[in-house]
PDB file of N, CA and C in Angstrom:
ATOM      1  N   UNK H 715      19.576  95.524  93.493  1.00 94.00           N
ATOM      2  CA  UNK H 715      18.012  95.637  93.592  1.00 94.00           C
ATOM      3  C   UNK H 715      17.638  96.341  94.818  1.00 94.00           C
ATOM      4  N   UNK H 716      16.508  97.090  94.622  1.00 95.00           N
ATOM      5  CA  UNK H 716      16.208  97.737  95.951  1.00 95.00           C
ATOM      6  C   UNK H 716      15.012  97.057  96.759  1.00 95.00           C
ATOM      7  N   UNK H 717      15.093  97.130  97.898  1.00 95.00           N
ATOM      8  CA  UNK H 717      14.481  96.269  98.949  1.00 95.00           C
ATOM      9  C   UNK H 717      13.835  97.497  99.697  1.00 95.00           C
ATOM     10  N   UNK H 718      12.237  97.208  99.955  1.00 96.00           N
ATOM     11  CA  UNK H 718      11.699  98.213 100.955  1.00 96.00           C
ATOM     12  C   UNK H 718      11.425  97.167 102.316  1.00 96.00           C
ATOM     13  N   UNK H 719      11.785  97.870 103.391  1.00 96.00           N
ATOM     14  CA  UNK H 719      11.581  97.363 104.733  1.00 96.00           C
ATOM     15  C   UNK H 719      11.088  98.323 105.644  1.00 96.00           C
ATOM     16  N   UNK H 720      10.314  97.883 106.723  1.00 97.00           N
ATOM     17  CA  UNK H 720       9.885  98.928 107.726  1.00 97.00           C
ATOM     18  C   UNK H 720      10.997  98.868 108.755  1.00 97.00           C
ATOM     19  N   UNK H 721      11.120 100.103 109.295  1.00 97.00           N
ATOM     20  CA  UNK H 721      12.189 100.535 110.151  1.00 97.00           C
ATOM     21  C   UNK H 721      11.442 101.055 111.378  1.00 97.00           C
ATOM     22  N   UNK H 722      11.707 100.499 112.642  1.00 98.00           N
ATOM     23  CA  UNK H 722      11.130 101.158 113.855  1.00 98.00           C
ATOM     24  C   UNK H 722      12.078 101.820 114.781  1.00 98.00           C
ATOM     25  N   UNK H 723      11.941 103.199 114.778  1.00 98.00           N
ATOM     26  CA  UNK H 723      12.848 103.947 115.617  1.00 98.00           C
ATOM     27  C   UNK H 723      12.398 104.033 116.879  1.00 98.00           C
ATOM     28  N   UNK H 724      13.428 103.880 117.801  1.00 98.00           N
ATOM     29  CA  UNK H 724      13.363 104.005 119.308  1.00 98.00           C
ATOM     30  C   UNK H 724      14.399 105.012 119.858  1.00 98.00           C
ATOM     31  N   UNK H 725      14.032 105.392 120.910  1.00 98.00           N
ATOM     32  CA  UNK H 725      14.764 106.229 121.732  1.00 98.00           C
ATOM     33  C   UNK H 725      15.453 105.633 122.949  1.00 98.00           C
ATOM     34  N   UNK H 726      16.632 105.336 123.114  1.00 97.00           N
ATOM     35  CA  UNK H 726      17.248 104.758 124.163  1.00 97.00           C
ATOM     36  C   UNK H 726      18.139 105.372 125.205  1.00 97.00           C
ATOM     37  N   UNK H 727      17.798 105.432 126.284  1.00 97.00           N
ATOM     38  CA  UNK H 727      18.479 106.133 127.317  1.00 97.00           C
ATOM     39  C   UNK H 727      18.481 105.511 128.600  1.00 97.00           C
ATOM     40  N   UNK H 728      19.767 104.885 129.111  1.00 95.00           N
ATOM     41  CA  UNK H 728      19.772 104.225 130.369  1.00 95.00           C
ATOM     42  C   UNK H 728      20.038 105.260 131.670  1.00 95.00           C
ATOM     43  N   UNK H 729      19.547 105.026 132.661  1.00 93.00           N
ATOM     44  CA  UNK H 729      19.741 105.884 133.894  1.00 93.00           C
ATOM     45  C   UNK H 729      21.100 106.476 134.160  1.00 93.00           C
ATOM     46  N   UNK H 730      22.112 105.826 133.797  1.00 96.00           N
ATOM     47  CA  UNK H 730      23.530 105.936 134.139  1.00 96.00           C
ATOM     48  C   UNK H 730      24.170 106.936 132.950  1.00 96.00           C
ATOM     49  N   UNK H 731      23.237 107.163 131.853  1.00 95.00           N
ATOM     50  CA  UNK H 731      23.808 107.811 130.697  1.00 95.00           C
ATOM     51  C   UNK H 731      23.484 109.210 130.878  1.00 95.00           C
ATOM     52  N   UNK H 732      24.263 110.272 130.273  1.00 94.00           N
ATOM     53  CA  UNK H 732      23.914 111.614 130.154  1.00 94.00           C
ATOM     54  C   UNK H 732      23.197 111.834 128.888  1.00 94.00           C
ATOM     55  N   UNK H 733      23.270 111.103 127.960  1.00 95.00           N
ATOM     56  CA  UNK H 733      22.731 111.266 126.717  1.00 95.00           C
ATOM     57  C   UNK H 733      22.175 110.192 125.929  1.00 95.00           C
ATOM     58  N   UNK H 734      20.885 110.157 125.489  1.00 95.00           N
ATOM     59  CA  UNK H 734      20.333 108.903 124.973  1.00 95.00           C
ATOM     60  C   UNK H 734      20.517 108.812 123.480  1.00 95.00           C
ATOM     61  N   UNK H 735      20.166 107.891 122.729  1.00 97.00           N
ATOM     62  CA  UNK H 735      20.454 107.766 121.334  1.00 97.00           C
ATOM     63  C   UNK H 735      19.267 107.099 120.668  1.00 97.00           C
ATOM     64  N   UNK H 736      19.171 107.383 119.295  1.00 97.00           N
ATOM     65  CA  UNK H 736      17.971 106.889 118.439  1.00 97.00           C
ATOM     66  C   UNK H 736      18.727 105.686 117.767  1.00 97.00           C
ATOM     67  N   UNK H 737      17.705 104.490 117.725  1.00 97.00           N
ATOM     68  CA  UNK H 737      18.188 103.272 117.186  1.00 97.00           C
ATOM     69  C   UNK H 737      17.112 102.778 116.296  1.00 97.00           C
ATOM     70  N   UNK H 738      17.532 102.028 115.471  1.00 96.00           N
ATOM     71  CA  UNK H 738      16.583 101.523 114.482  1.00 96.00           C
ATOM     72  C   UNK H 738      16.458  99.874 114.631  1.00 96.00           C
ATOM     73  N   UNK H 739      15.448  99.232 114.808  1.00 96.00           N
ATOM     74  CA  UNK H 739      15.024  98.083 114.906  1.00 96.00           C
ATOM     75  C   UNK H 739      14.185  97.448 113.669  1.00 96.00           C
ATOM     76  N   UNK H 740      14.088  96.217 113.428  1.00 94.00           N
ATOM     77  CA  UNK H 740      13.183  95.562 112.570  1.00 94.00           C
ATOM     78  C   UNK H 740      11.989  95.342 113.129  1.00 94.00           C
ATOM     79  N   UNK H 741      11.701  95.228 114.445  1.00 96.00           N
ATOM     80  CA  UNK H 741      10.503  94.984 115.254  1.00 96.00           C
ATOM     81  C   UNK H 741      10.443  96.426 116.115  1.00 96.00           C
ATOM     82  N   UNK H 742       9.062  96.458 116.373  1.00 97.00           N
ATOM     83  CA  UNK H 742       8.522  97.444 117.367  1.00 97.00           C
ATOM     84  C   UNK H 742       8.555  97.025 118.913  1.00 97.00           C
ATOM     85  N   UNK H 743       9.221  97.582 119.948  1.00 96.00           N
ATOM     86  CA  UNK H 743       9.238  97.165 121.263  1.00 96.00           C
ATOM     87  C   UNK H 743       8.200  97.934 121.907  1.00 96.00           C
ATOM     88  N   UNK H 744       7.891  97.408 123.088  1.00 97.00           N
ATOM     89  CA  UNK H 744       6.990  98.186 123.873  1.00 97.00           C
ATOM     90  C   UNK H 744       8.079  99.280 124.680  1.00 97.00           C
ATOM     91  N   UNK H 745       7.275 100.419 125.121  1.00 97.00           N
ATOM     92  CA  UNK H 745       8.104 101.276 125.888  1.00 97.00           C
ATOM     93  C   UNK H 745       8.223 100.657 127.252  1.00 97.00           C
ATOM     94  N   UNK H 746       9.539 100.988 127.727  1.00 96.00           N
ATOM     95  CA  UNK H 746       9.727 100.638 129.191  1.00 96.00           C
ATOM     96  C   UNK H 746      10.660 101.840 129.684  1.00 96.00           C
ATOM     97  N   UNK H 747      11.282 101.414 130.825  1.00 95.00           N
ATOM     98  CA  UNK H 747      12.066 102.703 131.620  1.00 95.00           C
ATOM     99  C   UNK H 747      13.346 103.200 130.890  1.00 95.00           C
ATOM    100  N   UNK H 748      13.747 102.477 129.852  1.00 96.00           N
ATOM    101  CA  UNK H 748      14.965 103.012 129.005  1.00 96.00           C
ATOM    102  C   UNK H 748      14.749 103.217 127.535  1.00 96.00           C
ATOM    103  N   UNK H 749      13.606 102.659 127.154  1.00 97.00           N
ATOM    104  CA  UNK H 749      13.555 102.756 125.675  1.00 97.00           C
ATOM    105  C   UNK H 749      12.049 103.164 125.395  1.00 97.00           C
ATOM    106  N   UNK H 750      11.882 104.268 124.393  1.00 97.00           N
ATOM    107  CA  UNK H 750      10.446 104.633 124.139  1.00 97.00           C
ATOM    108  C   UNK H 750      10.374 104.471 122.489  1.00 97.00           C
ATOM    109  N   UNK H 751       9.256 104.284 122.039  1.00 98.00           N
ATOM    110  CA  UNK H 751       8.940 103.945 120.547  1.00 98.00           C
ATOM    111  C   UNK H 751       8.731 105.424 120.105  1.00 98.00           C
ATOM    112  N   UNK H 752       9.573 105.758 118.884  1.00 98.00           N
ATOM    113  CA  UNK H 752       9.387 107.131 118.387  1.00 98.00           C
ATOM    114  C   UNK H 752       8.490 106.912 117.081  1.00 98.00           C
ATOM    115  N   UNK H 753       8.750 106.008 116.202  1.00 97.00           N
ATOM    116  CA  UNK H 753       7.936 106.049 115.095  1.00 97.00           C
ATOM    117  C   UNK H 753       8.321 104.874 113.946  1.00 97.00           C
ATOM    118  N   UNK H 754       7.490 104.780 113.154  1.00 97.00           N
ATOM    119  CA  UNK H 754       7.922 103.820 111.860  1.00 97.00           C
ATOM    120  C   UNK H 754       7.875 104.312 110.671  1.00 97.00           C
ATOM    121  N   UNK H 755       9.114 103.852 109.924  1.00 97.00           N
ATOM    122  CA  UNK H 755       9.307 104.459 108.461  1.00 97.00           C
ATOM    123  C   UNK H 755       9.655 103.323 107.666  1.00 97.00           C
ATOM    124  N   UNK H 756       9.052 103.425 106.291  1.00 97.00           N
ATOM    125  CA  UNK H 756       9.476 102.438 105.301  1.00 97.00           C
ATOM    126  C   UNK H 756      10.810 102.923 104.668  1.00 97.00           C
ATOM    127  N   UNK H 757      11.768 102.199 104.642  1.00 95.00           N
ATOM    128  CA  UNK H 757      13.042 102.561 103.823  1.00 95.00           C
ATOM    129  C   UNK H 757      13.312 101.514 102.969  1.00 95.00           C
ATOM    130  N   UNK H 758      14.072 102.149 101.985  1.00 96.00           N
ATOM    131  CA  UNK H 758      14.598 101.591 100.851  1.00 96.00           C
ATOM    132  C   UNK H 758      16.065 101.189 100.895  1.00 96.00           C
ATOM    133  N   UNK H 759      16.425 100.036 100.872  1.00 95.00           N
ATOM    134  CA  UNK H 759      18.072  99.753 100.831  1.00 95.00           C
ATOM    135  C   UNK H 759      18.254  98.965  99.481  1.00 95.00           C
ATOM    136  N   UNK H 760      19.605  99.170  99.222  1.00 96.00           N
ATOM    137  CA  UNK H 760      20.347  98.806  97.819  1.00 96.00           C
ATOM    138  C   UNK H 760      20.666  97.343  98.374  1.00 96.00           C
ATOM    139  N   UNK H 761      20.342  96.114  97.613  1.00 95.00           N
ATOM    140  CA  UNK H 761      21.016  94.786  97.918  1.00 95.00           C
ATOM    141  C   UNK H 761      21.533  94.210  96.694  1.00 95.00           C
ATOM    142  N   UNK H 762      22.688  93.756  96.566  1.00 94.00           N
ATOM    143  CA  UNK H 762      23.166  93.075  95.469  1.00 94.00           C
ATOM    144  C   UNK H 762      22.358  92.331  94.679  1.00 94.00           C
ATOM    145  N   UNK H 763      22.305  92.526  93.440  1.00 94.00           N
ATOM    146  CA  UNK H 763      21.304  91.533  92.707  1.00 94.00           C
ATOM    147  C   UNK H 763      21.724  90.086  92.798  1.00 94.00           C
ATOM    148  N   UNK H 764      22.980  89.747  93.025  1.00 95.00           N
ATOM    149  CA  UNK H 764      23.556  88.534  93.078  1.00 95.00           C
ATOM    150  C   UNK H 764      23.682  88.136  94.744  1.00 95.00           C
ATOM    151  N   UNK H 765      23.063  88.668  95.495  1.00 95.00           N
ATOM    152  CA  UNK H 765      23.210  88.348  96.894  1.00 95.00           C
ATOM    153  C   UNK H 765      22.930  86.873  97.179  1.00 95.00           C
ATOM    154  N   UNK H 766      23.706  86.112  97.668  1.00 96.00           N
ATOM    155  CA  UNK H 766      23.654  84.690  98.132  1.00 96.00           C
ATOM    156  C   UNK H 766      24.021  84.492  99.548  1.00 96.00           C
ATOM    157  N   UNK H 767      23.033  84.313 100.406  1.00 96.00           N
ATOM    158  CA  UNK H 767      23.552  84.026 101.791  1.00 96.00           C
ATOM    159  C   UNK H 767      24.095  82.806 102.294  1.00 96.00           C
ATOM    160  N   UNK H 768      24.273  81.787 101.255  1.00 97.00           N
ATOM    161  CA  UNK H 768      24.573  80.591 101.670  1.00 97.00           C
ATOM    162  C   UNK H 768      26.207  80.602 102.100  1.00 97.00           C
ATOM    163  N   UNK H 769      26.985  81.332 101.683  1.00 96.00           N
ATOM    164  CA  UNK H 769      28.330  81.335 102.112  1.00 96.00           C
ATOM    165  C   UNK H 769      28.453  81.874 103.686  1.00 96.00           C
ATOM    166  N   UNK H 770      27.605  82.715 103.887  1.00 97.00           N
ATOM    167  CA  UNK H 770      27.421  83.299 105.324  1.00 97.00           C
ATOM    168  C   UNK H 770      26.924  82.278 106.375  1.00 97.00           C
ATOM    169  N   UNK H 771      25.850  81.501 105.756  1.00 98.00           N
ATOM    170  CA  UNK H 771      25.179  80.645 106.479  1.00 98.00           C
ATOM    171  C   UNK H 771      26.119  79.345 106.845  1.00 98.00           C
ATOM    172  N   UNK H 772      26.902  78.939 105.713  1.00 98.00           N
ATOM    173  CA  UNK H 772      27.819  77.963 105.997  1.00 98.00           C
ATOM    174  C   UNK H 772      28.899  78.318 106.874  1.00 98.00           C
ATOM    175  N   UNK H 773      29.376  79.468 106.947  1.00 98.00           N
ATOM    176  CA  UNK H 773      30.465  80.038 107.781  1.00 98.00           C
ATOM    177  C   UNK H 773      30.039  79.864 109.227  1.00 98.00           C
ATOM    178  N   UNK H 774      28.596  80.228 109.428  1.00 98.00           N
ATOM    179  CA  UNK H 774      28.042  80.445 110.771  1.00 98.00           C
ATOM    180  C   UNK H 774      27.959  79.008 111.243  1.00 98.00           C
ATOM    181  N   UNK H 775      27.514  77.893 110.417  1.00 98.00           N
ATOM    182  CA  UNK H 775      27.365  76.780 110.972  1.00 98.00           C
ATOM    183  C   UNK H 775      28.804  76.049 111.087  1.00 98.00           C
ATOM    184  N   UNK H 776      29.873  76.252 110.445  1.00 98.00           N
ATOM    185  CA  UNK H 776      31.040  75.928 110.655  1.00 98.00           C
ATOM    186  C   UNK H 776      31.487  76.284 112.129  1.00 98.00           C
ATOM    187  N   UNK H 777      31.264  77.618 112.271  1.00 98.00           N
ATOM    188  CA  UNK H 777      31.728  77.997 113.714  1.00 98.00           C
ATOM    189  C   UNK H 777      30.973  77.442 114.737  1.00 98.00           C
ATOM    190  N   UNK H 778      29.773  77.026 114.623  1.00 98.00           N
ATOM    191  CA  UNK H 778      28.796  76.376 115.592  1.00 98.00           C
ATOM    192  C   UNK H 778      29.280  75.037 115.701  1.00 98.00           C
ATOM    193  N   UNK H 779      29.762  74.327 114.556  1.00 98.00           N
ATOM    194  CA  UNK H 779      30.228  72.968 114.674  1.00 98.00           C
ATOM    195  C   UNK H 779      31.585  72.911 115.435  1.00 98.00           C
ATOM    196  N   UNK H 780      32.310  73.946 115.264  1.00 98.00           N
ATOM    197  CA  UNK H 780      33.753  74.062 115.934  1.00 98.00           C
ATOM    198  C   UNK H 780      33.535  73.979 117.372  1.00 98.00           C
ATOM    199  N   UNK H 781      32.518  75.026 117.756  1.00 98.00           N
ATOM    200  CA  UNK H 781      32.177  75.138 119.317  1.00 98.00           C
ATOM    201  C   UNK H 781      31.627  73.737 119.817  1.00 98.00           C
ATOM    202  N   UNK H 782      30.889  73.246 118.920  1.00 98.00           N
ATOM    203  CA  UNK H 782      30.028  71.859 119.510  1.00 98.00           C
ATOM    204  C   UNK H 782      31.414  70.864 119.694  1.00 98.00           C
ATOM    205  N   UNK H 783      32.340  70.611 118.729  1.00 98.00           N
ATOM    206  CA  UNK H 783      33.348  69.894 119.051  1.00 98.00           C
ATOM    207  C   UNK H 783      34.161  70.153 120.095  1.00 98.00           C
ATOM    208  N   UNK H 784      34.519  71.583 120.407  1.00 98.00           N
ATOM    209  CA  UNK H 784      35.333  71.991 121.448  1.00 98.00           C
ATOM    210  C   UNK H 784      34.515  71.540 122.729  1.00 98.00           C
ATOM    211  N   UNK H 785      33.334  71.795 122.798  1.00 98.00           N
ATOM    212  CA  UNK H 785      32.646  71.603 124.197  1.00 98.00           C
ATOM    213  C   UNK H 785      32.523  69.997 124.626  1.00 98.00           C
ATOM    214  N   UNK H 786      32.397  69.187 123.193  1.00 98.00           N
ATOM    215  CA  UNK H 786      32.305  67.666 123.327  1.00 98.00           C
ATOM    216  C   UNK H 786      33.687  67.187 123.867  1.00 98.00           C
ATOM    217  N   UNK H 787      34.886  67.824 123.209  1.00 98.00           N
ATOM    218  CA  UNK H 787      36.152  67.334 123.724  1.00 98.00           C
ATOM    219  C   UNK H 787      36.317  67.563 125.202  1.00 98.00           C
ATOM    220  N   UNK H 788      36.020  68.772 125.611  1.00 97.00           N
ATOM    221  CA  UNK H 788      36.035  69.157 127.010  1.00 97.00           C
ATOM    222  C   UNK H 788      35.475  68.257 127.815  1.00 97.00           C
ATOM    223  N   UNK H 789      34.177  67.855 127.436  1.00 98.00           N
ATOM    224  CA  UNK H 789      33.275  66.848 128.340  1.00 98.00           C
ATOM    225  C   UNK H 789      34.020  65.681 128.461  1.00 98.00           C
ATOM    226  N   UNK H 790      34.589  65.152 127.318  1.00 97.00           N
ATOM    227  CA  UNK H 790      35.251  63.738 127.143  1.00 97.00           C
ATOM    228  C   UNK H 790      36.642  63.838 128.094  1.00 97.00           C
ATOM    229  N   UNK H 791      37.321  64.963 128.110  1.00 97.00           N
ATOM    230  CA  UNK H 791      38.496  65.330 128.824  1.00 97.00           C
ATOM    231  C   UNK H 791      38.059  65.306 130.331  1.00 97.00           C
ATOM    232  N   UNK H 792      37.026  66.111 130.609  1.00 97.00           N
ATOM    233  CA  UNK H 792      36.756  65.832 132.187  1.00 97.00           C
ATOM    234  C   UNK H 792      36.319  64.284 132.633  1.00 97.00           C
ATOM    235  N   UNK H 793      35.465  63.755 131.740  1.00 97.00           N
ATOM    236  CA  UNK H 793      35.163  62.361 132.127  1.00 97.00           C
ATOM    237  C   UNK H 793      36.541  61.389 132.306  1.00 97.00           C
ATOM    238  N   UNK H 794      37.357  61.581 131.250  1.00 96.00           N
ATOM    239  CA  UNK H 794      38.516  60.832 131.283  1.00 96.00           C
ATOM    240  C   UNK H 794      39.307  61.091 132.549  1.00 96.00           C
ATOM    241  N   UNK H 795      39.345  62.390 133.078  1.00 95.00           N
ATOM    242  CA  UNK H 795      40.003  62.756 134.326  1.00 95.00           C
ATOM    243  C   UNK H 795      39.412  62.021 135.410  1.00 95.00           C
ATOM    244  N   UNK H 796      38.016  62.088 135.627  1.00 95.00           N
ATOM    245  CA  UNK H 796      37.437  61.497 136.542  1.00 95.00           C
ATOM    246  C   UNK H 796      37.568  60.099 136.635  1.00 95.00           C
ATOM    247  N   UNK H 797      37.565  59.316 135.585  1.00 94.00           N
ATOM    248  CA  UNK H 797      37.880  57.837 135.564  1.00 94.00           C
ATOM    249  C   UNK H 797      39.367  57.666 136.089  1.00 94.00           C
ATOM    250  N   UNK H 798      40.270  58.395 135.393  1.00 93.00           N
ATOM    251  CA  UNK H 798      41.591  58.123 135.971  1.00 93.00           C
ATOM    252  C   UNK H 798      41.714  58.464 137.515  1.00 93.00           C
ATOM    253  N   UNK H 799      41.121  59.403 137.990  1.00 92.00           N
ATOM    254  CA  UNK H 799      41.003  59.664 139.523  1.00 92.00           C
ATOM    255  C   UNK H 799      40.520  58.579 140.373  1.00 92.00           C
ATOM    256  N   UNK H 800      39.494  57.928 139.747  1.00 91.00           N
ATOM    257  CA  UNK H 800      38.716  56.623 140.395  1.00 91.00           C
ATOM    258  C   UNK H 800      39.715  55.387 140.236  1.00 91.00           C
ATOM    259  N   UNK H 801      40.426  55.253 139.110  1.00 90.00           N
ATOM    260  CA  UNK H 801      41.304  54.235 139.066  1.00 90.00           C
ATOM    261  C   UNK H 801      42.493  54.318 139.769  1.00 90.00           C
ATOM    262  N   UNK H 802      42.872  55.565 140.089  1.00 88.00           N
ATOM    263  CA  UNK H 802      44.248  55.915 140.928  1.00 88.00           C
ATOM    264  C   UNK H 802      43.679  55.501 142.466  1.00 88.00           C
ATOM    265  N   UNK H 803      42.578  55.608 142.892  1.00 81.00           N
ATOM    266  CA  UNK H 803      42.209  55.389 144.228  1.00 81.00           C
ATOM    267  C   UNK H 803      42.332  53.922 144.823  1.00 81.00           C
ATOM    268  N   UNK H 804      42.751  53.601 145.788  1.00 78.00           N
ATOM    269  CA  UNK H 804      42.758  52.370 146.383  1.00 78.00           C
ATOM    270  C   UNK H 804      41.425  51.919 147.088  1.00 78.00           C
ATOM    271  N   UNK H 805      40.851  50.826 146.570  1.00 75.00           N
ATOM    272  CA  UNK H 805      39.588  50.702 147.094  1.00 75.00           C
ATOM    273  C   UNK H 805      39.512  49.802 148.401  1.00 75.00           C
ATOM    274  N   UNK H 806      38.803  50.212 149.247  1.00 76.00           N
ATOM    275  CA  UNK H 806      38.561  49.538 150.524  1.00 76.00           C
ATOM    276  C   UNK H 806      37.035  49.476 150.833  1.00 76.00           C
ATOM    277  N   UNK H 807      36.961  48.223 151.117  1.00 70.00           N
ATOM    278  CA  UNK H 807      35.439  47.750 151.428  1.00 70.00           C
ATOM    279  C   UNK H 807      34.931  48.180 152.914  1.00 70.00           C
TER     280      UNK H 807
END
């Protein structure tokens, strides 16, 4: 199926670059010291008729879940290390 979308073309050139480049965004940005707005164009893109984003969304959520689990495990490990160090200290009043 064909889908029409608006494309916003900008010219980007950082001060350390010799040559800038044109980039396309889905939003219009304000001009600043490294990016200027060139123009807007409606483009037509071909999308598969049976496109279903769910598999990609599930994969992204699985990745997010793995990161959350790893962060949680690191936090628990850090807490356990602190507990162990406190238990190893000899208490003096």
